[in-house]
Coordinates of C-alpha atoms and ligand atoms in Angstrom, one line a residue:
M1 CA 65.3 96.2 152.8
T2 CA 67.9 96.7 155.5
R3 CA 71.4 98.2 155.4
H4 CA 74.0 97.8 158.1
V5 CA 76.1 100.9 159.0
V6 CA 79.0 100.9 161.5
V7 CA 79.2 104.3 163.2
L8 CA 82.4 105.6 164.6
P9 CA 81.7 109.0 166.2
G10 CA 85.3 109.5 167.4
D11 CA 86.2 112.5 169.4
G12 CA 85.3 116.2 169.9
I13 CA 82.7 117.5 167.5
G14 CA 82.9 114.2 165.7
V15 CA 80.4 112.9 168.2
E16 CA 78.0 115.9 167.8
V17 CA 78.0 115.9 163.9
T18 CA 77.7 112.1 163.8
Q19 CA 74.5 112.1 165.8
A20 CA 73.1 114.8 163.5
A21 CA 74.1 113.0 160.3
I22 CA 72.9 109.5 161.4
T23 CA 69.5 110.9 162.4
V24 CA 69.1 112.3 158.9
L25 CA 70.4 109.2 157.2
K26 CA 68.0 106.8 159.1
S27 CA 65.0 109.0 158.5
V28 CA 65.6 109.8 154.8
A29 CA 66.5 106.2 154.0
Q30 CA 63.3 105.0 155.7
Q31 CA 61.3 107.4 153.6
F32 CA 62.7 105.6 150.6
G33 CA 61.9 102.1 152.0
V34 CA 65.3 101.2 153.4
T35 CA 65.9 100.6 157.1
V36 CA 69.4 101.6 158.2
E37 CA 70.6 99.6 161.2
T38 CA 73.6 101.1 163.1
E39 CA 76.3 99.6 165.3
E40 CA 78.4 102.0 167.2
H41 CA 82.1 101.5 168.0
L42 CA 84.8 103.7 169.6
A43 CA 87.6 105.1 167.5
G44 CA 90.5 107.5 168.0
G45 CA 91.1 109.1 171.4
A46 CA 87.9 107.6 172.9
S47 CA 89.1 104.1 172.0
I48 CA 92.6 104.8 173.3
D49 CA 91.1 105.9 176.7
E50 CA 88.7 102.9 176.9
C51 CA 90.7 100.1 175.2
G52 CA 94.3 101.3 174.9
L53 CA 94.2 101.3 171.1
P54 CA 93.1 103.9 168.5
I55 CA 90.8 101.2 167.0
T56 CA 90.2 97.6 168.2
D57 CA 90.3 94.5 166.0
E58 CA 86.6 94.0 167.0
A59 CA 85.7 97.5 165.6
L60 CA 87.7 96.8 162.4
Q61 CA 86.0 93.5 161.9
A62 CA 82.6 95.1 162.3
C63 CA 83.6 97.8 159.7
K64 CA 84.7 95.0 157.3
K65 CA 81.3 93.3 157.6
A66 CA 79.2 96.5 157.3
D67 CA 77.6 97.8 154.2
A68 CA 79.2 101.2 154.9
V69 CA 81.0 103.0 157.7
F70 CA 80.4 106.5 159.0
L71 CA 83.2 108.3 160.9
G72 CA 82.9 111.6 162.8
A73 CA 86.5 112.7 163.4
V74 CA 89.4 111.6 165.6
G75 CA 92.1 113.3 167.7
G76 CA 92.6 116.1 170.1
P77 CA 95.2 117.8 172.3
K78 CA 94.8 115.1 175.0
W79 CA 96.5 112.6 172.8
D80 CA 98.9 114.9 170.9
D81 CA 102.0 113.6 172.8
F82 CA 101.3 109.9 172.4
P83 CA 103.9 107.9 170.4
K84 CA 103.2 108.1 166.7
D85 CA 102.0 104.5 166.4
Q86 CA 99.5 105.0 169.2
R87 CA 97.9 108.3 168.1
P88 CA 94.2 108.6 167.3
E89 CA 94.9 109.1 163.5
I90 CA 96.2 105.5 163.4
A91 CA 92.5 104.5 163.5
L92 CA 92.0 106.3 160.1
L93 CA 95.1 104.9 158.5
R94 CA 94.2 101.4 159.6
L95 CA 90.6 101.7 158.4
R96 CA 91.8 103.0 155.0
K97 CA 94.4 100.3 154.6
E98 CA 92.4 97.3 155.9
L99 CA 89.2 98.2 154.1
G100 CA 91.2 98.8 150.9
L101 CA 89.8 102.3 150.5
Y102 CA 92.1 103.6 147.7
T103 CA 89.7 106.4 146.5
N104 CA 88.8 109.5 148.4
L105 CA 86.2 111.7 146.8
R106 CA 85.8 115.3 148.0
P107 CA 83.2 117.4 146.3
V108 CA 83.9 121.1 146.7
T109 CA 80.7 123.0 146.0
V110 CA 80.3 126.8 146.5
F111 CA 76.8 127.6 147.6
E112 CA 75.5 130.9 146.3
P113 CA 74.1 132.0 149.7
L114 CA 77.5 131.4 151.3
L115 CA 79.6 133.5 148.8
E116 CA 80.2 136.0 151.6
A117 CA 81.5 133.4 154.0
S118 CA 84.6 132.7 151.9
S119 CA 87.7 134.8 152.3
L120 CA 87.9 134.9 148.5
K121 CA 86.0 137.4 146.3
P122 CA 82.5 136.3 145.3
E123 CA 83.2 136.8 141.6
V124 CA 86.2 134.4 141.8
I125 CA 84.3 131.5 143.5
R126 CA 80.7 131.9 142.3
G127 CA 79.7 128.7 140.4
T128 CA 82.7 126.6 141.6
D129 CA 82.0 122.9 141.5
I130 CA 85.0 120.6 141.8
L131 CA 85.4 116.9 142.6
I132 CA 88.8 116.1 144.1
V133 CA 89.7 112.5 143.5
R134 CA 92.6 111.7 145.9
E135 CA 94.6 108.4 146.0
L136 CA 94.3 107.2 149.6
T137 CA 96.4 104.1 150.3
G138 CA 99.7 104.8 148.6
G139 CA 102.4 107.5 148.5
L140 CA 104.3 109.1 151.4
Y141 CA 101.8 108.1 154.1
F142 CA 102.3 104.4 153.6
G143 CA 105.6 103.9 151.9
V144 CA 108.5 102.1 153.6
P145 CA 111.1 102.6 154.8
K146 CA 109.7 105.2 157.2
Y147 CA 111.8 106.0 160.3
C148 CA 113.5 108.6 162.4
K149 CA 116.9 107.6 163.8
Q150 CA 120.0 109.1 165.3
V151 CA 122.8 109.4 162.8
G152 CA 125.9 110.8 164.4
S153 CA 125.1 114.0 166.2
E154 CA 121.6 114.5 164.8
E155 CA 118.4 112.8 164.1
V156 CA 117.5 111.8 160.5
A157 CA 114.0 111.1 159.3
V158 CA 112.9 109.3 156.2
D159 CA 109.5 108.8 154.5
T160 CA 109.1 107.0 151.2
M161 CA 106.9 108.1 148.3
Q162 CA 106.1 105.0 146.3
Y163 CA 103.5 104.3 143.6
S164 CA 103.0 101.4 141.2
T165 CA 101.3 101.5 137.8
S166 CA 98.4 99.5 139.0
E167 CA 97.7 101.9 141.9
I168 CA 97.8 104.9 139.6
D169 CA 95.7 103.1 136.9
R170 CA 92.8 102.2 139.2
I171 CA 92.5 105.7 140.7
A172 CA 92.8 107.4 137.3
R173 CA 89.9 105.3 136.1
V174 CA 87.7 106.5 139.0
A175 CA 88.5 110.1 138.0
F176 CA 87.7 109.6 134.3
E177 CA 84.5 107.8 135.1
A178 CA 83.5 110.6 137.5
A179 CA 84.3 113.2 134.9
A180 CA 82.1 111.4 132.3
L181 CA 79.1 112.0 134.7
R182 CA 80.1 115.7 135.2
R183 CA 81.6 118.3 132.8
G184 CA 84.1 115.9 131.1
K185 CA 87.4 117.3 132.2
V186 CA 90.2 115.7 134.4
T187 CA 93.1 117.8 135.7
S188 CA 95.8 115.4 136.9
V189 CA 98.1 117.0 139.4
D190 CA 101.7 115.9 140.0
K191 CA 105.3 117.1 140.4
A192 CA 106.6 115.4 137.3
N193 CA 109.4 118.0 136.8
I194 CA 111.1 116.6 140.0
L195 CA 109.6 113.4 141.4
A196 CA 110.0 109.9 139.8
T197 CA 106.6 108.8 141.3
S198 CA 105.0 111.8 139.5
Q199 CA 106.7 110.9 136.2
L200 CA 105.1 107.4 136.5
W201 CA 101.8 109.1 137.5
R202 CA 101.7 111.3 134.4
K203 CA 102.7 108.4 132.1
T204 CA 100.0 106.1 133.6
V205 CA 97.3 108.7 133.6
S206 CA 98.0 109.6 130.0
S207 CA 97.8 106.0 129.1
V208 CA 94.4 105.5 130.9
S209 CA 93.1 108.7 129.2
Q210 CA 93.3 106.8 125.9
D211 CA 90.4 104.7 127.1
F212 CA 88.2 107.8 127.7
S213 CA 88.3 109.6 124.4
G214 CA 85.4 112.0 125.3
I215 CA 87.2 113.3 128.4
E216 CA 89.6 116.2 128.3
I217 CA 92.8 115.6 130.2
E218 CA 95.3 118.2 131.4
H219 CA 98.4 117.7 133.5
M220 CA 99.2 120.4 136.1
L221 CA 102.1 120.7 138.5
V222 CA 101.0 120.8 142.1
D223 CA 102.5 124.2 142.9
N224 CA 100.6 125.7 140.0
C225 CA 97.4 123.9 141.0
A226 CA 97.6 125.3 144.5
M227 CA 97.8 128.8 142.9
Q228 CA 95.1 128.1 140.3
I229 CA 92.6 126.9 143.0
V230 CA 92.5 130.4 144.5
R231 CA 93.1 132.3 141.2
N232 CA 90.4 130.7 139.1
P233 CA 88.7 127.6 140.7
K234 CA 86.0 127.5 138.0
Q235 CA 88.5 126.1 135.5
F236 CA 88.4 122.7 137.4
D237 CA 86.0 119.9 137.0
V238 CA 87.7 116.8 138.4
I239 CA 91.1 117.1 140.1
L240 CA 93.0 113.8 140.2
T241 CA 96.0 113.5 142.5
E242 CA 98.1 111.4 144.8
N243 CA 97.7 111.1 148.6
T244 CA 99.8 113.9 150.0
F245 CA 99.0 116.5 147.3
G246 CA 95.3 115.6 147.6
D247 CA 95.4 116.1 151.4
I248 CA 96.8 119.6 151.1
L249 CA 94.9 120.7 148.0
S250 CA 91.5 119.6 149.4
D251 CA 92.0 121.6 152.6
E252 CA 92.9 124.6 150.5
A253 CA 89.9 124.1 148.3
S254 CA 87.7 123.9 151.4
M255 CA 88.2 127.5 151.9
L256 CA 86.4 128.3 148.7
T257 CA 83.3 127.1 150.4
G258 CA 83.7 129.3 153.5
S259 CA 84.2 126.6 156.1
L260 CA 85.7 123.2 156.7
G261 CA 82.3 122.5 158.1
M262 CA 80.8 122.4 154.6
L263 CA 82.9 119.6 153.1
P264 CA 81.7 116.0 152.9
S265 CA 83.9 113.0 151.8
A266 CA 83.6 109.5 150.6
S267 CA 86.4 106.9 150.7
L268 CA 85.7 103.9 148.4
G269 CA 87.4 100.6 147.7
T270 CA 86.2 97.4 146.1
R271 CA 83.1 97.3 148.4
G272 CA 81.3 99.4 151.0
G273 CA 82.8 102.7 151.8
L274 CA 83.9 105.0 154.6
Y275 CA 82.0 108.4 154.8
E276 CA 83.3 111.3 156.9
P277 CA 83.3 115.0 157.0
V278 CA 86.7 116.5 156.0
H279 CA 87.1 118.5 159.2
G280 CA 88.7 117.4 162.4
T281 CA 87.5 117.3 166.0
A282 CA 87.6 121.1 166.4
P283 CA 88.6 121.1 170.1
D284 CA 88.0 124.9 170.3
I285 CA 84.2 124.4 169.9
A286 CA 83.7 120.8 171.0
G287 CA 80.8 120.1 173.3
K288 CA 79.3 123.6 172.8
N289 CA 76.6 122.6 170.1
L290 CA 78.4 125.0 167.8
A291 CA 79.7 122.6 165.1
N292 CA 78.3 122.9 161.6
P293 CA 76.7 119.5 160.8
L294 CA 76.4 120.1 157.1
A295 CA 79.7 118.3 156.1
A296 CA 78.6 115.2 158.0
I297 CA 75.1 115.3 156.6
G298 CA 76.5 115.8 153.1
S299 CA 78.6 112.7 153.8
V300 CA 75.6 110.5 154.5
A301 CA 74.2 111.8 151.2
L302 CA 77.3 110.5 149.5
M303 CA 76.8 107.2 151.3
L304 CA 73.3 107.0 149.9
R305 CA 74.6 107.8 146.4
Y306 CA 77.7 105.7 146.1
T307 CA 77.2 102.7 148.4
F308 CA 73.5 102.3 148.5
K309 CA 72.8 103.6 145.0
M310 CA 69.9 105.7 146.4
V311 CA 70.4 108.7 144.2
E312 CA 67.0 110.3 144.8
A313 CA 67.5 110.0 148.6
A314 CA 70.9 111.6 148.3
Q315 CA 69.4 114.4 146.2
A316 CA 66.7 115.0 148.8
I317 CA 69.4 115.6 151.4
E318 CA 71.5 117.8 149.2
A319 CA 68.4 119.8 148.2
A320 CA 67.5 120.2 151.9
I321 CA 71.0 121.6 152.7
Q322 CA 70.7 124.1 149.8
S323 CA 67.2 125.1 151.1
V324 CA 68.5 125.6 154.7
L325 CA 71.2 127.9 153.3
D326 CA 68.8 129.7 150.9
D327 CA 66.5 130.4 153.9
G328 CA 69.4 132.2 155.7
L329 CA 69.9 129.6 158.4
R330 CA 73.6 129.4 159.5
S331 CA 75.8 127.7 162.0
A332 CA 78.3 130.1 163.6
D333 CA 81.2 129.2 161.3
I334 CA 79.3 130.4 158.1
A335 CA 77.4 133.3 159.6
A336 CA 79.7 135.9 158.1
N337 CA 77.0 138.5 157.6
G338 CA 74.8 137.6 160.6
G339 CA 71.7 135.6 159.6
N340 CA 69.8 133.2 161.8
V341 CA 72.5 131.4 163.7
L342 CA 71.6 127.9 164.9
G343 CA 73.3 125.2 166.9
T344 CA 74.3 121.8 165.6
D345 CA 71.0 120.1 166.6
A346 CA 68.8 122.8 165.2
M347 CA 70.6 122.9 161.9
A348 CA 70.2 119.2 161.6
R349 CA 66.5 119.4 162.4
E350 CA 66.0 122.0 159.7
V351 CA 67.8 119.8 157.1
L352 CA 65.7 116.8 158.2
S353 CA 62.4 118.6 158.0
R354 CA 63.1 119.9 154.5
A355 CA 64.4 116.5 153.3
R356 CA 61.2 114.8 154.6
R357 CA 59.1 117.3 152.7
T358 CA 61.1 116.5 149.5
C359 CA 60.6 112.8 150.1
A360 CA 56.9 113.2 150.8
T361 CA 56.4 115.1 147.5
S362 CA 58.5 112.7 145.4
Q363 CA 56.2 110.1 143.8
R364 CA 57.4 106.8 145.1
P365 CA 60.7 105.2 146.1
T366 CA 62.0 104.2 142.7
N367 CA 65.7 104.0 143.6
I368 CA 65.8 101.1 146.0
P369 CA 68.9 99.2 145.0
A370 CA 68.8 95.5 144.2
A371 CA 69.7 93.2 147.1
Ligands
LIG1 P1 89.8 121.0 162.7 O1 89.2 120.7 161.3 O2 89.4 120.2 163.8 O3 89.5 122.6 163.0 C1 90.0 123.7 162.2 C2 89.2 124.9 162.5 O4 87.9 124.7 161.8 C3 88.8 125.1 163.9 O5 88.8 126.5 164.2 C4 87.4 124.6 164.1 O6 86.6 125.2 165.1 C5 86.8 124.8 162.7 N1 85.9 123.8 162.3 C6 86.2 122.5 161.9 N2 85.1 121.8 161.6 C7 84.1 122.6 161.9 C8 82.7 122.5 161.9 N3 82.1 121.3 161.5 N4 81.9 123.5 162.3 C9 82.4 124.7 162.7 N5 83.8 124.9 162.7 C10 84.6 123.9 162.4 O7 91.4 120.9 162.5 P2 92.5 121.0 163.5 O8 92.2 122.1 164.6 O9 93.8 121.1 162.7 O10 92.6 119.6 164.2 C11 91.9 119.3 165.5 C12 92.1 117.8 165.8 O11 91.4 117.1 164.8 C13 93.5 117.3 165.7 O12 93.7 116.4 166.7 C14 93.6 116.7 164.4 O13 94.6 115.7 164.3 C15 92.3 116.1 164.2 N6 91.8 115.9 162.8 C16 91.1 114.8 162.5 C17 90.7 114.6 161.3 C18 89.9 113.3 161.0 O14 89.5 112.7 161.9 N7 89.5 113.0 159.8 C19 90.9 115.5 160.2 C20 91.6 116.6 160.6 C21 92.1 116.9 161.9

């Protein structure tokens, strides 16, 4: 059995963590009887430099044909002053839109050995396990009109926040279905006291909740949610929210885990999926073998789980990450109290050797998906 993955390393540490994650993906998938073939394309600043575009049509076509796509990260100071329609981030927005990736899943798991790496008190964050379900192709980032123009003596800028019932309905169902496999609670986050889009959001989510009678639903205003995430994060199971709120809340939630370098993500649509660490290109540490590869490696575990339906293989990687942390191995960003500090390559090797051991002890590859 062969799976085809398009790899977009991108820029900065994106390149370093991608190499680590793809090595783990190929090796673990092979242990479970699946060969992962990869095809690499440029994206972001690297693509601008080489091809004059954040992403080429050829790369987009390859992504559309692939079983899944892995992206490192894009951007950096070199391209910060480029016009907004030619910036590296356009690669991401085009990928999301053209692949129809309307769901972004961001698990936020606090690992016991990393309690001290967070800026929050251990007793507040211990046991936190949240899944953020963010709508990814609507709202402010895509709504039109969108412009900045001269009006009289000053510039005026407009963004448009727009949602339809069908867009809200489909993402709400993802959240309820995810909650059914977890602790059975959805917190839907909006700004329904002010925004018309949020009033439609709340009405639609309430209506969808009727189809999931076993799942608890609560509605929370986004400002309160931002506060509750740092006050009492354990109250959350699944957080369901729109594009902009999800972008901000998921970065806030990342700090519960101690580092952006710990957070994987999956973006899903009707088929395939785009998998990427939540962090950016970290220009301050790029090229120094200092990047934490665990978010990227966690992202390939999500690929195995959600696109390839190889749950045991995903679990082998997740268990290996836990084991690396339990053994006190740390990249520099999570080495709050010292420990054994390793570079990107060495951390990845440690995860891989542990995942291989888990694979070797599991009885046989029972989770190979149907063709
Ligand atoms: P960033 O995530 O790149 O870095 C923020 C801080 O976290 C830095 O101090 C960095 O060193 C640290 N950090 C991030 N990931 C790390 C890792 N894996 N290991 C260790 N430390 C890590 O965010 P930023 O500095 O705001 O953005 C830098 C560039 O990345 C910008 O050009 C931005 O547009 C881009 N960016 C891209 C994406 C993406 O491609 N998905 C996401 C966010 C930012």
